[in-house]
Backbone as JSON, one array per atom type, in Angstrom:
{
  "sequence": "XXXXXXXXXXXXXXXXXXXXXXXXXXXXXXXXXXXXXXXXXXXXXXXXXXXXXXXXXXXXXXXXXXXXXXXXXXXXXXXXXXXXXXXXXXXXXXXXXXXXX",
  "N": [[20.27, 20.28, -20.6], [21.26, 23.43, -19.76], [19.93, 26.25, -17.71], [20.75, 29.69, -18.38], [21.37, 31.52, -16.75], [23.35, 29.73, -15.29], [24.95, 28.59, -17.55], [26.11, 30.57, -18.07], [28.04, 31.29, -15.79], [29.45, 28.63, -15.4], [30.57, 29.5, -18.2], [32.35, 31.65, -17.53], [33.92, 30.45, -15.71], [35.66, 28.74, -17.27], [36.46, 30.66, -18.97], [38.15, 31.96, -17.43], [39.69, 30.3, -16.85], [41.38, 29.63, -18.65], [42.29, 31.75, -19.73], [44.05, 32.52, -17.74], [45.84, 30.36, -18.26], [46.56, 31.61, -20.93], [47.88, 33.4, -20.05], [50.27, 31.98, -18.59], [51.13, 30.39, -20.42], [51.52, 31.85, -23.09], [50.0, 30.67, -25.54], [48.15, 31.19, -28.35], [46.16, 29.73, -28.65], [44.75, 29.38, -26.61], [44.15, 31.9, -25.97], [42.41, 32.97, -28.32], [40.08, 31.03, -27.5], [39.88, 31.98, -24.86], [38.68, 34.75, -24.91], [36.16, 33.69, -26.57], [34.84, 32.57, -24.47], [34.59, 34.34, -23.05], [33.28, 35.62, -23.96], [30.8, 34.56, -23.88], [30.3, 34.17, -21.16], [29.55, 36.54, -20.3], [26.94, 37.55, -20.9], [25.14, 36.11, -19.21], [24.83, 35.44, -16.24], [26.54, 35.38, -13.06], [28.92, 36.37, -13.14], [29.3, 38.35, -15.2], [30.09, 41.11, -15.63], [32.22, 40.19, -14.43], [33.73, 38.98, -16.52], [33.27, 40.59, -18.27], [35.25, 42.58, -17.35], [37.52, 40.8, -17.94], [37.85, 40.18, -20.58], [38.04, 42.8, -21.48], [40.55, 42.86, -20.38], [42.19, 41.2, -21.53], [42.3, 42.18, -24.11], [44.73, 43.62, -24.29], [46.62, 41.95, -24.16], [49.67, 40.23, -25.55], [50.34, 40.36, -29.65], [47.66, 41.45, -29.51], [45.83, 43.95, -29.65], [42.61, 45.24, -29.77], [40.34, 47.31, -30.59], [37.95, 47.96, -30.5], [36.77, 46.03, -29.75], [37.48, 46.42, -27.09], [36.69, 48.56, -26.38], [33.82, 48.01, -26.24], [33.18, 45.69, -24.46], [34.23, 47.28, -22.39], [31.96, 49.39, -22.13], [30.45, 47.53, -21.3], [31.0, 47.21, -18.97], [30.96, 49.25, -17.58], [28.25, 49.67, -17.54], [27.15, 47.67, -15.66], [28.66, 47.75, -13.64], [28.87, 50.6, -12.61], [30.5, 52.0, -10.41], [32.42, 50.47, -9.46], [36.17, 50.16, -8.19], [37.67, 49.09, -10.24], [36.28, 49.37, -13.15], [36.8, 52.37, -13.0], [39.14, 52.35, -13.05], [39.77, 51.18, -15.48], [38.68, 52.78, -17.54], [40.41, 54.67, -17.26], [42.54, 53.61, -17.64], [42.29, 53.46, -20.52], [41.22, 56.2, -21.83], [43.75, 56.94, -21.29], [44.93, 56.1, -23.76], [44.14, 57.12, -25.56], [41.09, 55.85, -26.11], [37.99, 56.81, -25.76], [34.8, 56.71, -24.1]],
  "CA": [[20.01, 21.69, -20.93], [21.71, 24.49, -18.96], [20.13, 27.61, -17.83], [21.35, 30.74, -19.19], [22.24, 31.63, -15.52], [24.46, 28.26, -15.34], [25.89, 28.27, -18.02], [26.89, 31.85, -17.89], [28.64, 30.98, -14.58], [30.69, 27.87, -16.17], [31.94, 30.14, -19.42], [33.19, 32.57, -16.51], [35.64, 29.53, -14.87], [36.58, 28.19, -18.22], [37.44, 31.6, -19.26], [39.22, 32.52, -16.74], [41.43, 29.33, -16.34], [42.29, 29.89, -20.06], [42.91, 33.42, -19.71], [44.88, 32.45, -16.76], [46.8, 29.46, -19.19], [47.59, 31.96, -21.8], [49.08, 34.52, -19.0], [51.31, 31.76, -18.33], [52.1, 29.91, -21.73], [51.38, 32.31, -24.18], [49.09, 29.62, -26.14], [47.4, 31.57, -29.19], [44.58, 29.17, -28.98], [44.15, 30.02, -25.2], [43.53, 33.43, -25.89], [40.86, 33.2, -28.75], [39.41, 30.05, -26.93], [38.95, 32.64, -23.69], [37.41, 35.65, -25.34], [34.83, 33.2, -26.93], [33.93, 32.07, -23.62], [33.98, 35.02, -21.71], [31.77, 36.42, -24.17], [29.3, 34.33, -23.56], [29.84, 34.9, -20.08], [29.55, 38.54, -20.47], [25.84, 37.76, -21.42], [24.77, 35.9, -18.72], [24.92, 34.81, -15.12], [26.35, 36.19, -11.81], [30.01, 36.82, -13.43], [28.54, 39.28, -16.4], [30.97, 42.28, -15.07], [34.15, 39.55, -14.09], [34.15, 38.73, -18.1], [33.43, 41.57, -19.55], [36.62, 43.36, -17.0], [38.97, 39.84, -18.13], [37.75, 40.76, -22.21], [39.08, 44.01, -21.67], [41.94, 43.2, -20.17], [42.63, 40.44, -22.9], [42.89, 42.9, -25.82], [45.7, 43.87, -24.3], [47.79, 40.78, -24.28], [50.64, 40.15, -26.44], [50.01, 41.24, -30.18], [45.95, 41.38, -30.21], [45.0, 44.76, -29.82], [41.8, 45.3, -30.48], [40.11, 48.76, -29.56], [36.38, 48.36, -30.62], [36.45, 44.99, -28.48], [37.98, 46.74, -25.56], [35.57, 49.52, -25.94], [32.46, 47.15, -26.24], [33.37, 45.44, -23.2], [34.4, 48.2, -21.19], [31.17, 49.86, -21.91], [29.63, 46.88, -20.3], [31.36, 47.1, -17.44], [30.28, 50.51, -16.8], [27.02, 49.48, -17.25], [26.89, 46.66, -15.08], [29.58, 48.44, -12.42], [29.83, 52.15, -13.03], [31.24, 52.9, -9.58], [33.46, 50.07, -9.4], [37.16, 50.71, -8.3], [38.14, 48.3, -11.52], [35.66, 50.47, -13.54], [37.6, 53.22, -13.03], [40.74, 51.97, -13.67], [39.79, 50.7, -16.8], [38.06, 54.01, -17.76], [41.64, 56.02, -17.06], [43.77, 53.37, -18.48], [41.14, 53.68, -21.6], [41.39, 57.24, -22.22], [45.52, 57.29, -21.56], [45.2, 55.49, -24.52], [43.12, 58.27, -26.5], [39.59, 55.76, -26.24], [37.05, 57.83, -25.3], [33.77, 56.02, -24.24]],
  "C": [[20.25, 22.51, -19.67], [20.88, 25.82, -18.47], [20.94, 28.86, -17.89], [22.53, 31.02, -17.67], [24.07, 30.99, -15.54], [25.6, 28.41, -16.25], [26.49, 29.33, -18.43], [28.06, 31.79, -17.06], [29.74, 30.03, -15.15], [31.37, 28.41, -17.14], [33.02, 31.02, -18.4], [34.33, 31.66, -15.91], [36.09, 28.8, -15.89], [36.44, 29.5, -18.39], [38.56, 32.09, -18.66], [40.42, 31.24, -16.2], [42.27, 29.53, -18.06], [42.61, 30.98, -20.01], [44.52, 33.2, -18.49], [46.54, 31.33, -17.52], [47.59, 30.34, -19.96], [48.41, 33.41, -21.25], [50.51, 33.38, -18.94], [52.27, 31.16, -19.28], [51.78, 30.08, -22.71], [50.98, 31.29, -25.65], [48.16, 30.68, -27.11], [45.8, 31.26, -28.92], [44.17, 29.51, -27.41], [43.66, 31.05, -25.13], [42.43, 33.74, -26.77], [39.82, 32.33, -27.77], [38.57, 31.08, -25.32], [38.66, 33.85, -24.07], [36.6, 34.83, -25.72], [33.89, 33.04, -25.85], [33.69, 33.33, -22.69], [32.78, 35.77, -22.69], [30.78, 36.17, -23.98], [28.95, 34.24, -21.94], [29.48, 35.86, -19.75], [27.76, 38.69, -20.62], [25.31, 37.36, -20.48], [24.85, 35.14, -17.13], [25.85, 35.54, -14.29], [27.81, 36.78, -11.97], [29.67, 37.79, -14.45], [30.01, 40.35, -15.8], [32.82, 41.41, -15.0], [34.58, 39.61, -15.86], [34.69, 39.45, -18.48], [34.91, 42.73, -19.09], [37.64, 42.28, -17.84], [38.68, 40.05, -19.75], [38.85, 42.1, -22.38], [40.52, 44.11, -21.44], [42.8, 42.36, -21.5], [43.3, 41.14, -24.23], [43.94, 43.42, -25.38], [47.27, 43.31, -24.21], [48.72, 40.58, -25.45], [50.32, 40.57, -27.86], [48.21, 41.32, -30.58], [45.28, 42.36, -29.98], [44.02, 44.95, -30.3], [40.58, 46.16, -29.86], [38.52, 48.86, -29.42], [35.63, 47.11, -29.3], [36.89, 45.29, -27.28], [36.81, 48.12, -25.22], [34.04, 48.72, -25.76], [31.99, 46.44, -24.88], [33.88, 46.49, -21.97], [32.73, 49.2, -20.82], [30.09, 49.15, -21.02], [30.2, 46.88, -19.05], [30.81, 48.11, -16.44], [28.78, 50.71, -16.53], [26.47, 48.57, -16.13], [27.99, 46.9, -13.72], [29.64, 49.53, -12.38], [30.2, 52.56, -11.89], [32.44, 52.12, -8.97], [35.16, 50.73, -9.38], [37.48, 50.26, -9.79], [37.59, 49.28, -13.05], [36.44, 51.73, -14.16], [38.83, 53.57, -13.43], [40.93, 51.82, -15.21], [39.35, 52.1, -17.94], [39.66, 55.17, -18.24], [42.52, 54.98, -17.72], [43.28, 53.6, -20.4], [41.38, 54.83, -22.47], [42.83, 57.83, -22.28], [45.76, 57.37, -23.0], [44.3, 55.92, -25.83], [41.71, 57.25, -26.93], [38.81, 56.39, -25.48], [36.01, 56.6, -25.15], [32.71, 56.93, -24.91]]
}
């Protein structure tokens, strides 16, 4: 049995090597497989903010738009970073893109 911490921390480096897999070989199952996990990194442990920025950036990968999950996670970011440079970025590429938070 893991604490929440813990095993917050491990979804964060398996998400991000699968996020990182389906950057390089556009793998379907890589890309649901790492939103599942970053979500549950997104909930807990010392990456909470890395996730919920690599979620957001996710919905924007090849065809998986998906605007309520990019707003959901961006709102956490701002919660859990709001003066972050990344933050910011995500904020202005956000609203290019007529989402409003």
């Amino acid at each position: 049995e893991l604490s929440d911490e813990l095993a917050g921390d491990l979804s964060w480096f398996k998400g991000f090597a699968l996020a990182g897999r389906y950057r390089d070989l556009h793998l379907e199952d890589d890309w649901r497989a790492a939103n599942a996990v970053l979500e549950r990194a997104a909930e807990a442990g010392r990456h909470r903010a890395d996730a919920a920025f690599l979620i957001v950036a996710l919905q924007d990968q090849g065809n998986h738009r998906d605007d309520a999950r990019q707003l959901r996670y961006a709102r956490l970011l701002v919660e859990l970073e709001p003066d972050a440079p990344r933050t910011k970025e995500v904020r202005a590429v956000l609203e290019a893109k007529g989402l409003a938070f």
